[in-house]
Amino acid sequence: MLDERSTITLNDVARRAGVSPMTVSNVINGTRNVRPATRQRVLDAIAQTGYRVNPLARSLAGGHNRMISVFTPKLNRPYAAEVVQGAAEAAERLNYDLVVMMLSPNSTSDFSMMSRLSVGALLIQPSRQAPWFSADLPPHVVSVDGPSAHPLTVDNYGGACSAMQHLLTLGHTRIGFISGLEAEPDIQNVSTSNAPYERNDAHERFRGYRESLARAGLPLLPDYVQHGDFTKGSGERAAKTLLRLPVPPTALFVSGDAMALGALHTAQDLGLKVPGEVSIVGFDDLPMATASRPGLTTVRQPLLHMGEVAVQILAALESGTEVPPPAPFPTELIVRESTARP
Amino acid sequence: MLDERSTITLNDVARRAGVSPMTVSNVINGTRNVRPATRQRVLDAIAQTGYRVNPLARSLAGGHNRMISVFTPKLNRPYAAEVVQGAAEAAERLNYDLVVMMLSPNSTSDFSMMSRLSVGALLIQPSRQAPWFSADLPPHVVSVDGPSAHPLTVDNYGGACSAMQHLLTLGHTRIGFISGLEAEPDIQNVSTSNAPYERNDAHERFRGYRESLARAGLPLLPDYVQHGDFTKGSGERAAKTLLRLPVPPTALFVSGDAMALGALHTAQDLGLKVPGEVSIVGFDDLPMATASRPGLTTVRQPLLHMGEVAVQILAALESGTEVPPPAPFPTELIVRESTARP
DNA sequence: TTGAAAGCGGTACCAT
DNA sequence: ATGGTACCGCTTTCAA
């Protein structure tokens, strides 16, 4: 109720309770045994003064905060939002505090501040060339869709194959592909290394397309491959190009839901029936995949679950447990209404 | 280049440069004049050691940090994501760092921790009964769609009227309404106060519906009013009820885009043509409003802009400027393809 | 123009 | 079971 403005310190509490600062610290952190009576006096003093620890001071002095930071690019991208939501739920369950920072190229000072306050970090789509990549990070780091000490990967290749298998089984032989490679400036560098986490998502999906085609004995037509940047707009452009070909594909495998929706709408706007005249398969299964008519057939990535696992790993790491590199998360083909026989 | 693990402190730099720690501090912060020669020696020492300031220590010692917290419920709700994105852009421009925390009903400790570190907070859809509402907040607080010292409001009433006007002008006389009131447990309490920020969004939209009807000389049919909770599912349920009425409405005004999309799909699934047999108007203009076919006619709230203004106000507040309560943000009717003459 | 000393608010370590 | 003390890394205040 009272709005004490001048900061109350641990010493104030100690004085009020008639004990030493150390005892107060111990009560707060449960570091050592404290006689119940003393403990209660301290608790009362805390309540009466409205004392709250200063996390800065605690960290500076070597203490630990139960905080996990999430570093992500733009948050209004559904991909990130889903992962963060999953992480938040796990964090709450495990009694960690989750804070999210959106990284901009310039800010580094407060970024490193959050780093120092945190026991671990979850990096969402980090890129090696980001300035903060080399900056100081918390003791433990897990990443999603990008490199780190503990990268979480998805079976993008397998997912792409299942999407292609679905279309091939339906009887499609002219299948176009829209990649997300336009959004991957790292392409050059990646090829120099073959550490598992360097296989980025966009590449793996393309590989699934190529190899599925080959296995089915179908040719890889350069005209049938377009590149987008995961945005709806780029999907629209790519689809327009593909569907206006002299011999257009009867099916499109699009490596992101937003782009797939763009393709779907483009097809409809071109007067083509989906799935009657064109079938479309997406990738991700973002919430928006159900927001279209027809509903989008797509490959689900367990984004919420990945967020949860990321936090669980961080928690394990902090408790000293060895954590083996987790197996790639499986994907699942979700068949809705945007696919049919040619 | 070198990956020094043991932390390099300001003292290390001072020793190496043969000056006092104070001088190093002054060079770094430009606090006082330093003789160019000395300055250069310090700079060299910093470069050689790879020294980086410890923001924790700096803050503790009295420095100011430029951090703003955003407190929001679930982040994967597009509404919040948009506001946060707007805030992030403004923050970057004004050289603040934004951290986002998702509040869960229980946790309060984490919350107060960030509060201490921030110069200001942006509350998204806060509710009075949340436990943390009475907890300590940063010096300055701005809110969006909820109460605070500096609430940002939208002209929900006007927006609702413009939506209704659109339908009425088109010639509709049987207009159904889906509210968001089911998601507002505060309803009781609100009526006891009449401070401007207590008029919550869902109520104002309903008022716009009611009064527009009255002005047009049309009756308010209880059957034509259903309540949802802003989720797609609730929109589907409500629409099903409305469209199965013996004499169903020819148009639906839905007070949220997610619900509106649910209604749209329900109509389509019921075999009704949109907008041929049913017209639908939403509210919010979330990104998903363009992700349907037909595109959703809706009332735009300037969410990105509101996020930006929120941060601007916080910045002004911090610099000691008096900030008058901002005028309600205007809405704008975005006409797409989901509405037509009856 | 530069330096020395005293904290900021905690925690770790060694005593008692 | 509790207390004293020395810092964590930096800035502020006061002196030189």
XYZ file of C-alpha atoms (C1' of nucleotides) in Angstrom:
716
model
C 0.000 0.000 0.000
C 2.589 2.536 1.101
C 4.647 3.867 -1.709
C 8.126 3.949 -0.256
C 10.293 5.628 -2.820
C 13.702 5.501 -1.218
C 15.114 2.091 -1.796
C 14.985 -0.399 1.021
C 18.096 -2.483 1.316
C 18.913 -5.740 2.890
C 20.620 -3.837 5.661
C 17.439 -1.997 6.503
C 15.679 -5.287 6.905
C 18.502 -6.659 9.026
C 18.422 -3.701 11.367
C 14.667 -3.893 11.707
C 14.814 -7.599 12.502
C 17.742 -7.185 14.840
C 19.958 -9.598 12.952
C 22.964 -9.370 10.682
C 22.632 -8.791 6.950
C 23.989 -12.259 6.373
C 21.084 -13.832 8.155
C 18.621 -11.956 6.043
C 20.432 -13.104 2.947
C 20.267 -16.668 4.161
C 16.590 -16.480 4.855
C 15.904 -15.133 1.405
C 18.002 -17.649 -0.429
C 17.572 -20.595 1.880
C 21.331 -20.913 1.831
C 21.724 -22.124 5.381
C 19.677 -23.163 8.310
C 18.125 -20.393 10.304
C 16.310 -20.867 13.590
C 12.552 -20.687 12.915
C 12.059 -17.827 15.348
C 14.783 -15.750 13.745
C 13.561 -16.672 10.335
C 10.105 -15.471 11.169
C 11.363 -12.164 12.471
C 13.217 -11.620 9.235
C 10.212 -12.565 7.161
C 8.117 -10.099 9.104
C 10.647 -7.371 8.617
C 10.675 -8.066 4.901
C 6.929 -7.899 4.730
C 6.746 -4.708 6.773
C 9.364 -2.891 4.796
C 8.282 -4.211 1.455
C 11.847 -5.129 0.692
C 12.806 -6.619 -2.687
C 16.201 -7.842 -3.681
C 18.213 -5.886 -6.162
C 19.086 -8.380 -8.863
C 21.979 -6.261 -10.045
C 23.691 -6.292 -6.717
C 23.037 -9.950 -6.298
C 24.576 -10.835 -9.608
C 27.520 -8.550 -9.102
C 28.287 -10.191 -5.826
C 28.245 -13.585 -7.411
C 24.738 -14.732 -6.636
C 22.437 -16.397 -9.089
C 19.171 -15.196 -10.462
C 16.669 -17.680 -11.789
C 16.301 -15.924 -15.039
C 16.451 -17.109 -18.607
C 16.678 -14.702 -21.497
C 15.285 -15.253 -24.906
C 16.967 -13.338 -27.692
C 15.019 -13.102 -30.867
C 14.622 -11.000 -33.957
C 11.199 -9.477 -34.593
C 8.590 -10.891 -32.304
C 5.567 -10.462 -34.487
C 6.742 -13.308 -36.609
C 4.567 -16.237 -35.612
C 7.502 -18.607 -35.602
C 9.213 -16.775 -32.793
C 6.006 -16.114 -30.931
C 5.204 -19.813 -30.800
C 8.621 -20.847 -29.567
C 8.595 -18.140 -26.938
C 5.188 -19.172 -25.737
C 6.359 -22.727 -25.289
C 9.440 -21.570 -23.462
C 7.371 -19.366 -21.198
C 5.179 -22.238 -20.150
C 8.114 -24.453 -19.301
C 9.847 -21.634 -17.486
C 6.868 -21.063 -15.309
C 6.627 -24.720 -14.471
C 10.315 -24.885 -13.572
C 10.126 -21.664 -11.655
C 12.376 -19.620 -13.876
C 11.691 -16.115 -15.018
C 11.681 -15.612 -18.718
C 12.484 -12.316 -20.332
C 12.485 -11.682 -24.015
C 14.674 -9.212 -25.818
C 14.376 -8.311 -29.434
C 17.777 -7.725 -30.809
C 18.508 -4.764 -32.935
C 21.868 -4.347 -34.605
C 22.992 -1.549 -32.320
C 21.941 -2.285 -28.764
C 24.560 -4.372 -27.037
C 24.982 -2.884 -23.611
C 21.676 -3.852 -22.131
C 21.827 -7.042 -24.032
C 24.932 -8.030 -22.170
C 23.326 -6.833 -19.012
C 20.486 -9.269 -19.437
C 23.027 -11.899 -20.307
C 24.840 -11.435 -17.065
C 21.640 -11.579 -15.104
C 20.578 -14.829 -16.695
C 21.638 -18.368 -16.078
C 20.873 -19.291 -19.642
C 19.745 -17.992 -22.983
C 17.537 -19.241 -25.738
C 18.564 -17.906 -29.119
C 15.914 -17.850 -31.792
C 17.204 -17.870 -35.337
C 20.566 -16.459 -34.410
C 22.960 -15.692 -37.165
C 26.663 -15.969 -36.889
C 27.394 -12.522 -38.175
C 25.202 -10.758 -35.648
C 27.438 -8.561 -33.523
C 26.108 -9.986 -30.293
C 26.955 -13.488 -31.284
C 30.507 -12.975 -30.189
C 29.494 -10.806 -27.271
C 29.119 -12.273 -23.863
C 26.357 -14.749 -23.419
C 25.088 -16.477 -20.281
C 26.814 -19.654 -19.078
C 24.420 -21.853 -21.027
C 22.968 -21.334 -24.448
C 20.412 -23.205 -26.483
C 19.263 -22.185 -29.923
C 16.423 -22.850 -32.262
C 16.969 -22.703 -35.992
C 20.539 -21.499 -35.793
C 23.961 -22.271 -34.358
C 24.912 -22.471 -30.669
C 26.435 -24.872 -28.176
C 23.109 -26.677 -27.945
C 21.212 -26.287 -31.171
C 17.722 -27.702 -31.395
C 17.023 -29.003 -34.830
C 13.988 -30.164 -36.689
C 13.895 -32.939 -39.203
C 13.397 -30.548 -42.063
C 14.578 -33.025 -44.615
C 12.192 -35.705 -43.458
C 9.353 -33.226 -43.298
C 10.003 -32.094 -46.835
C 10.061 -35.697 -47.968
C 6.730 -36.458 -46.339
C 5.187 -33.442 -48.042
C 6.556 -34.551 -51.392
C 5.495 -38.116 -50.782
C 1.989 -36.891 -50.146
C 1.884 -35.024 -53.453
C 3.507 -37.854 -55.379
C 1.096 -40.401 -53.949
C -1.761 -38.170 -54.977
C -0.448 -38.522 -58.502
C 1.268 -35.173 -59.087
C 4.235 -35.193 -61.442
C 4.639 -31.471 -62.061
C 5.530 -30.126 -58.631
C 6.859 -26.612 -58.143
C 8.939 -25.530 -55.170
C 9.245 -22.237 -53.327
C 12.257 -22.076 -51.031
C 13.158 -19.727 -48.252
C 16.698 -19.363 -49.432
C 16.331 -15.736 -50.328
C 16.277 -15.022 -46.605
C 19.536 -16.830 -45.932
C 22.513 -14.577 -46.482
C 24.775 -17.150 -44.872
C 24.527 -19.513 -47.786
C 28.137 -19.107 -48.809
C 29.659 -19.671 -45.431
C 27.526 -22.626 -44.578
C 29.011 -24.823 -47.213
C 32.452 -24.496 -45.721
C 31.436 -26.297 -42.580
C 29.402 -29.398 -42.090
C 28.724 -29.313 -38.401
C 25.153 -30.542 -37.942
C 23.770 -27.196 -36.897
C 25.043 -25.573 -40.017
C 22.517 -27.353 -42.118
C 19.980 -24.627 -42.108
C 16.304 -25.228 -42.419
C 15.771 -23.721 -45.830
C 18.479 -25.884 -47.346
C 17.237 -29.100 -45.869
C 13.762 -28.534 -47.193
C 15.122 -27.935 -50.638
C 17.161 -31.101 -50.381
C 14.009 -33.008 -49.469
C 12.345 -31.660 -52.594
C 15.263 -32.542 -54.864
C 15.821 -36.021 -53.580
C 12.148 -36.921 -53.493
C 11.883 -35.927 -57.099
C 14.927 -38.005 -57.971
C 13.648 -41.027 -56.102
C 10.398 -40.773 -58.039
C 12.332 -40.643 -61.272
C 11.153 -37.125 -62.027
C 13.393 -34.400 -63.458
C 14.332 -31.281 -61.499
C 13.186 -28.394 -63.657
C 14.953 -25.114 -62.840
C 11.838 -23.199 -63.846
C 9.894 -25.005 -61.169
C 12.073 -23.689 -58.367
C 11.580 -20.171 -57.022
C 13.084 -18.493 -53.998
C 11.258 -16.481 -51.370
C 12.113 -15.003 -47.980
C 9.386 -16.578 -45.835
C 7.074 -13.585 -46.173
C 3.627 -13.760 -47.651
C 4.532 -11.273 -50.336
C 7.453 -13.303 -51.579
C 5.204 -16.347 -51.773
C 2.786 -14.420 -53.930
C 5.496 -13.332 -56.339
C 7.007 -16.780 -56.590
C 3.631 -18.431 -57.133
C 2.740 -15.939 -59.831
C 5.874 -16.837 -61.718
C 5.288 -20.556 -61.351
C 1.613 -20.585 -62.242
C 2.118 -18.461 -65.351
C 4.607 -20.877 -66.832
C 3.589 -22.309 -70.223
C 3.293 -25.687 -68.562
C 2.542 -24.776 -64.953
C 2.941 -27.171 -62.031
C -0.158 -28.896 -60.721
C 1.158 -28.766 -57.188
C 3.308 -26.405 -55.139
C 5.460 -27.340 -52.183
C 6.165 -24.135 -50.314
C 8.722 -24.114 -47.533
C 6.875 -21.777 -45.198
C 3.224 -21.270 -44.253
C 3.183 -17.540 -44.792
C 4.566 -17.984 -48.284
C 2.171 -20.880 -48.866
C -0.774 -18.703 -47.993
C 0.497 -16.102 -50.386
C 0.719 -18.766 -53.064
C -2.751 -20.030 -52.264
C -4.264 -16.597 -52.622
C -2.366 -15.913 -55.780
C -3.701 -19.108 -57.285
C -7.222 -18.179 -56.303
C -6.820 -14.673 -57.639
C -5.583 -16.149 -60.904
C -8.858 -18.005 -61.073
C -7.369 -21.393 -60.269
C -9.270 -23.687 -57.953
C -7.385 -24.953 -54.905
C -7.076 -27.879 -54.620
C -8.985 -28.644 -57.818
C -6.458 -27.174 -60.224
C -3.480 -26.571 -57.964
C -2.533 -28.370 -54.790
C -0.493 -26.534 -52.168
C 1.532 -27.816 -49.224
C 3.146 -25.524 -46.686
C 5.673 -25.937 -43.909
C 5.521 -24.962 -40.202
C 1.846 -25.294 -39.309
C 1.613 -21.825 -37.894
C -1.743 -20.790 -36.476
C -2.490 -19.031 -39.752
C -2.532 -22.369 -41.568
C -6.044 -22.957 -40.299
C -7.125 -19.413 -41.062
C -7.550 -19.949 -44.763
C -10.166 -21.631 -46.853
C -9.298 -24.214 -47.950
C -7.285 -25.045 -44.851
C -3.620 -25.455 -45.632
C -2.061 -28.890 -45.803
C 1.307 -28.448 -44.169
C 4.227 -29.998 -42.331
C 4.032 -29.351 -38.625
C 7.045 -28.311 -36.642
C 6.527 -28.718 -32.899
C 7.390 -25.114 -32.116
C 5.725 -24.882 -28.743
C 7.339 -28.103 -27.698
C 10.735 -26.945 -28.886
C 10.440 -23.874 -26.722
C 9.648 -26.073 -23.758
C 12.531 -28.420 -24.393
C 14.898 -25.505 -24.785
C 14.097 -24.344 -21.290
C 14.285 -27.838 -19.886
C 17.746 -28.256 -21.327
C 18.821 -24.948 -19.880
C 17.555 -26.039 -16.498
C 19.386 -29.351 -16.741
C 22.557 -27.643 -17.843
C 22.406 -25.328 -14.877
C 22.062 -28.200 -12.470
C 25.247 -29.634 -13.890
C 23.707 -32.409 -15.906
C 25.370 -33.391 -19.119
C 23.003 -32.884 -21.973
C 23.655 -34.840 -25.141
C 22.745 -33.140 -28.391
C 19.033 -33.794 -28.692
C 17.761 -35.740 -31.660
C 16.090 -33.708 -34.382
C 12.452 -33.083 -33.622
C 10.144 -35.072 -35.830
C 7.730 -33.310 -38.114
C 4.228 -34.370 -38.971
C 2.243 -33.932 -42.144
C -1.074 -32.274 -41.415
C -3.448 -32.932 -44.257
C -6.132 -30.297 -44.644
C -8.006 -29.244 -47.742
C -5.443 -27.615 -50.001
C -4.308 -30.837 -51.664
C -6.051 -33.294 -54.010
C -5.397 -35.460 -57.038
C -4.326 -33.522 -60.116
C 40.530 -12.290 -31.059
C 41.804 -13.784 -27.855
C 39.142 -15.357 -25.788
C 40.062 -14.140 -22.324
C 37.809 -15.909 -19.932
C 38.785 -14.308 -16.660
C 37.029 -10.998 -16.618
C 38.999 -7.910 -17.417
C 38.088 -5.028 -15.221
C 38.461 -1.345 -15.422
C 41.305 -1.637 -12.946
C 43.231 -3.931 -15.212
C 42.987 -1.375 -17.949
C 44.057 1.385 -15.578
C 47.115 -0.498 -14.474
C 48.088 -1.301 -18.018
C 47.720 2.321 -19.068
C 49.494 3.563 -15.989
C 46.619 5.746 -14.868
C 43.998 5.661 -12.181
C 40.713 3.809 -12.606
C 38.932 7.124 -12.535
C 40.670 8.280 -15.643
C 39.662 5.186 -17.503
C 36.095 5.696 -16.430
C 36.240 9.244 -17.661
C 37.623 8.253 -20.992
C 34.895 5.699 -21.468
C 32.050 7.929 -20.465
C 33.445 11.230 -21.659
C 32.571 12.573 -18.245
C 35.505 14.939 -17.939
C 38.315 16.283 -20.005
C 41.291 14.032 -20.375
C 44.556 15.039 -21.957
C 44.698 13.580 -25.478
C 47.915 11.687 -24.789
C 46.488 10.051 -21.672
C 43.273 9.389 -23.432
C 45.067 7.591 -26.214
C 47.017 5.439 -23.826
C 43.781 4.397 -22.172
C 42.142 3.671 -25.483
C 45.064 1.511 -26.473
C 44.938 -0.381 -23.231
C 41.242 -1.001 -23.732
C 41.834 -2.287 -27.223
C 44.697 -4.509 -26.146
C 42.881 -6.058 -23.243
C 39.557 -6.331 -24.974
C 37.928 -4.733 -22.010
C 34.150 -4.301 -21.867
C 32.213 -2.480 -19.228
C 30.112 -4.472 -16.853
C 26.679 -2.895 -17.097
C 25.664 -4.444 -13.804
C 28.394 -2.730 -11.902
C 27.761 0.485 -13.704
C 24.087 0.480 -12.865
C 24.713 -0.491 -9.305
C 27.147 2.340 -8.861
C 24.574 4.866 -9.878
C 24.609 4.935 -13.640
C 21.322 5.060 -15.430
C 20.149 2.281 -17.646
C 17.903 2.891 -20.584
C 15.624 -0.035 -20.351
C 11.877 -0.260 -20.763
C 9.866 -3.301 -19.792
C 6.788 -4.505 -21.533
C 4.450 -6.643 -19.507
C 1.976 -8.631 -21.459
C -0.137 -11.721 -21.282
C 0.499 -14.396 -23.881
C 2.739 -13.129 -26.625
C 1.472 -15.294 -29.406
C -1.681 -13.264 -29.517
C -1.339 -11.021 -32.546
C -2.689 -8.014 -30.702
C 0.180 -8.010 -28.248
C 2.740 -8.901 -30.860
C 1.803 -5.883 -32.934
C 1.951 -3.439 -30.073
C 5.271 -4.828 -28.947
C 6.700 -4.544 -32.407
C 5.687 -0.905 -32.601
C 7.209 -0.273 -29.213
C 10.408 -2.003 -30.235
C 10.816 0.195 -33.249
C 10.343 3.372 -31.273
C 12.643 2.100 -28.566
C 15.378 1.487 -31.020
C 14.994 4.917 -32.502
C 15.100 6.551 -29.075
C 17.968 4.359 -28.016
C 16.148 2.460 -25.339
C 16.273 -1.257 -24.853
C 13.080 -3.156 -24.643
C 12.563 -6.293 -22.647
C 9.339 -8.200 -22.705
C 7.926 -10.305 -19.936
C 4.893 -12.487 -20.157
C 2.921 -12.412 -16.999
C 1.324 -15.446 -15.603
C -1.296 -15.097 -12.908
C 0.969 -16.389 -10.164
C 4.520 -15.200 -10.613
C 5.248 -11.790 -9.193
C 8.864 -11.967 -8.145
C 10.299 -11.959 -11.614
C 8.091 -9.111 -12.462
C 9.331 -6.855 -9.729
C 12.841 -7.704 -10.680
C 12.516 -6.244 -14.132
C 10.643 -3.350 -12.688
C 13.672 -2.341 -10.707
C 15.836 -2.358 -13.768
C 13.543 -0.313 -15.946
C 12.888 3.357 -16.250
C 9.413 2.689 -17.505
C 6.877 0.019 -18.278
C 4.325 -0.588 -20.963
C 1.405 -2.673 -19.759
C -0.562 -4.537 -22.382
C -4.115 -5.397 -21.447
C -3.454 -5.235 -17.735
C -6.287 -6.066 -15.438
C -6.847 -4.521 -12.099
C -7.148 -7.753 -10.210
C -3.832 -9.124 -11.379
C -1.636 -9.564 -8.318
C 1.184 -7.601 -9.819
C -0.927 -4.622 -10.476
C -0.433 -3.452 -6.930
C 3.185 -4.554 -6.849
C 5.932 -2.106 -7.479
C 6.193 -0.744 -10.963
C 8.889 1.343 -12.599
C 8.752 5.100 -12.132
C 6.631 5.562 -15.241
C 3.861 3.434 -16.607
C 1.832 3.506 -19.794
C -0.839 1.011 -20.714
C -2.681 -0.173 -23.750
C -6.218 -1.485 -23.440
C -6.315 -1.338 -19.676
C -5.868 0.942 -16.676
C -2.694 2.749 -15.627
C -1.415 6.233 -14.908
C -1.142 6.868 -18.644
C -3.671 4.738 -20.476
C -3.684 4.776 -24.251
C -7.169 4.419 -25.605
C -8.697 3.775 -28.968
C -11.903 5.222 -30.260
C -13.693 1.910 -30.059
C -17.086 3.511 -30.061
C -16.379 5.512 -33.182
C -14.898 2.488 -34.872
C -17.939 0.403 -34.119
C -20.154 3.156 -35.470
C -18.221 3.338 -38.715
C -18.537 -0.414 -39.162
C -22.254 -0.235 -38.540
C -22.625 2.756 -40.796
C -20.946 0.795 -43.557
C -23.392 -2.081 -43.200
C -26.396 0.188 -42.889
C -25.401 2.167 -45.947
C -25.079 -1.070 -47.842
C -28.733 -1.633 -47.005
C -28.543 -4.218 -44.240
C -31.313 -4.111 -41.655
C -30.795 -7.452 -39.953
C -27.356 -7.079 -38.369
C -26.052 -9.549 -35.807
C -23.374 -8.743 -33.265
C -20.680 -10.820 -31.628
C -19.113 -9.156 -28.616
C -15.955 -9.900 -26.708
C -17.663 -9.511 -23.378
C -17.274 -13.129 -22.417
C -13.578 -12.401 -21.948
C -14.161 -9.528 -19.564
C -14.550 -10.686 -15.998
C -14.229 -7.128 -14.770
C -17.639 -6.166 -16.017
C -19.113 -5.691 -12.562
C -16.350 -3.570 -11.157
C -16.111 -1.322 -14.127
C -19.530 0.151 -13.637
C -18.597 1.476 -10.208
C -16.067 3.863 -11.647
C -16.279 6.157 -14.573
C -12.694 7.172 -15.057
C -12.071 7.276 -18.795
C -9.810 4.277 -18.865
C -12.396 2.077 -17.277
C -14.458 2.011 -20.409
C -13.134 -1.160 -21.770
C -12.912 -1.935 -25.427
C -15.491 -4.671 -25.608
C -18.120 -2.483 -23.991
C -17.520 0.461 -26.224
C -17.879 -1.629 -29.333
C -21.152 -2.979 -28.116
C -22.327 0.532 -27.368
C -21.479 1.521 -30.928
C -23.624 -1.327 -32.198
C -26.553 -0.465 -29.986
C -26.587 3.225 -30.651
C -26.061 2.863 -34.393
C -29.046 0.587 -34.526
C -31.097 3.050 -32.539
C -30.088 5.963 -34.715
C -31.157 3.993 -37.766
C -34.495 3.300 -36.156
C -33.850 -0.427 -36.002
C -34.740 -2.608 -33.030
C -32.146 -4.296 -30.855
C -33.013 -7.980 -31.003
C -31.538 -9.974 -28.085
C -31.252 -13.010 -30.338
C -28.968 -11.091 -32.609
C -26.370 -10.515 -29.909
C -23.910 -13.232 -28.967
C -20.877 -13.118 -26.728
C -17.431 -14.480 -27.481
C -14.007 -14.247 -25.905
C -11.964 -12.971 -28.864
C -10.866 -16.450 -29.917
C -11.614 -17.955 -33.286
C -13.498 -20.821 -31.700
C -15.879 -18.566 -29.845
C -16.562 -16.708 -33.080
C -17.474 -19.947 -34.760
C -19.893 -20.911 -32.024
C -21.529 -17.516 -31.922
C -21.881 -17.366 -35.698
C -23.421 -20.806 -35.803
C -26.073 -19.705 -33.357
C -26.788 -16.524 -35.253
C -26.885 -18.009 -38.732
C -29.227 -20.821 -37.695
C -31.850 -18.457 -36.397
C -35.243 -18.793 -38.122
C -34.726 -15.334 -39.518
C -30.929 -15.031 -39.625
C -29.053 -11.738 -39.918
C -27.786 -10.736 -43.348
C -24.713 -9.148 -41.816
C -22.499 -9.755 -38.800
C -20.498 -7.150 -36.944
C -17.884 -9.050 -34.975
C -15.803 -7.230 -32.393
C -12.530 -9.011 -33.082
C -10.765 -10.274 -36.187
C -10.069 -13.760 -34.903
C -13.741 -14.189 -34.031
C -14.705 -12.653 -37.356
C -12.616 -15.173 -39.221
C -14.270 -17.924 -37.242
C -17.635 -16.512 -38.226
C -16.601 -16.239 -41.848
C -15.530 -19.836 -42.012
C -18.641 -20.986 -40.226
C -20.772 -19.180 -42.756
C -18.856 -20.756 -45.604
C -19.070 -24.179 -44.012
C -22.821 -23.692 -43.653
C -22.909 -23.175 -47.402
C -23.528 -19.452 -47.208
C -21.737 -17.191 -49.638
C -19.689 -14.377 -48.154
C -20.412 -11.616 -48.929
C -23.239 -12.743 -51.235
C -25.514 -14.090 -48.511
C -23.817 -12.826 -45.362
C -21.632 -9.786 -44.907
C -19.032 -9.782 -42.158
C -17.123 -6.923 -40.538
C -14.376 -7.476 -38.006
C -12.430 -5.284 -35.629
C -8.667 -4.801 -35.132
C -7.202 -5.354 -38.591
C -4.725 -7.945 -37.418
C -2.435 -9.404 -40.062
C -4.757 -12.387 -40.332
C -7.494 -10.169 -41.716
C -5.805 -10.305 -45.107
C -5.171 -14.037 -44.841
C -8.705 -15.080 -45.685
C -10.630 -15.208 -48.892
C -12.608 -13.087 -49.145
C -10.424 -10.551 -47.353
C -12.021 -9.317 -44.169
C -13.581 -5.882 -44.018
C -12.604 -4.591 -40.610
C -11.970 -1.623 -38.353
C -8.302 -0.873 -38.035
C -6.717 -0.068 -34.725
C -3.288 1.529 -35.104
C -1.573 -1.058 -32.933
C 1.954 -0.519 -34.173
C 1.562 3.188 -33.786
C 0.193 2.818 -30.287
C 3.255 0.850 -29.300
C 5.443 3.595 -30.663
C 3.548 6.332 -28.877
C 3.696 4.387 -25.651
C 7.480 4.397 -25.760
C 7.603 8.028 -26.779
C 5.486 8.948 -23.788
C 7.703 6.920 -21.510
C 10.741 8.707 -22.879
C 9.105 12.085 -22.383
C 8.056 11.187 -18.878
C 11.568 10.189 -18.003
C 12.951 13.468 -19.219
C 10.600 15.195 -16.830
C 8.109 16.427 -19.380
C 4.488 16.638 -18.389
C 2.428 14.397 -20.617
C -1.263 15.169 -20.934
C -3.573 12.206 -21.384
C -3.380 11.508 -25.085
C -6.518 11.711 -27.181
C -8.096 8.398 -28.170
C -6.494 6.961 -31.259
C -8.741 7.133 -34.294
C -9.815 3.977 -36.045
C -10.256 3.453 -39.730
C -12.652 1.260 -41.644
C -10.791 -0.997 -44.041
C -13.161 -2.236 -46.689
C -12.142 -5.532 -48.234
C -14.298 -8.202 -49.790
C -16.371 -9.625 -46.990
C -19.161 -7.074 -47.233
C -21.743 -6.338 -49.931
C -25.382 -5.353 -50.349
C -27.848 -7.830 -48.874
C 43.720 17.357 -15.415
C 44.090 13.506 -12.342
C 43.747 10.562 -8.082
C 42.051 8.461 -3.539
C 38.438 6.954 -0.912
C 33.837 5.649 -0.092
C 30.164 3.354 -1.311
C 25.969 1.038 -4.608
C 23.394 -3.732 -2.456
C 24.444 -8.012 -2.187
C 27.118 -12.729 -1.353
C 31.206 -15.863 -0.087
C 34.342 -17.181 3.182
C 36.139 -17.587 7.579
C 35.130 -17.113 12.329
C 32.610 -17.680 16.508
C 23.064 -21.025 14.117
C 24.922 -16.456 13.440
C 28.182 -12.557 12.571
C 32.349 -10.009 10.550
C 34.818 -8.876 6.613
C 36.325 -8.490 2.174
C 35.167 -7.788 -2.087
C 32.045 -7.962 -7.193
C 33.251 -3.604 -10.969
C 32.059 0.731 -11.424
C 30.831 5.835 -10.301
C 30.484 9.687 -7.323
C 32.541 13.112 -4.112
C 36.239 15.428 -2.524
C 41.223 16.549 -2.870
C 45.361 17.614 -4.972
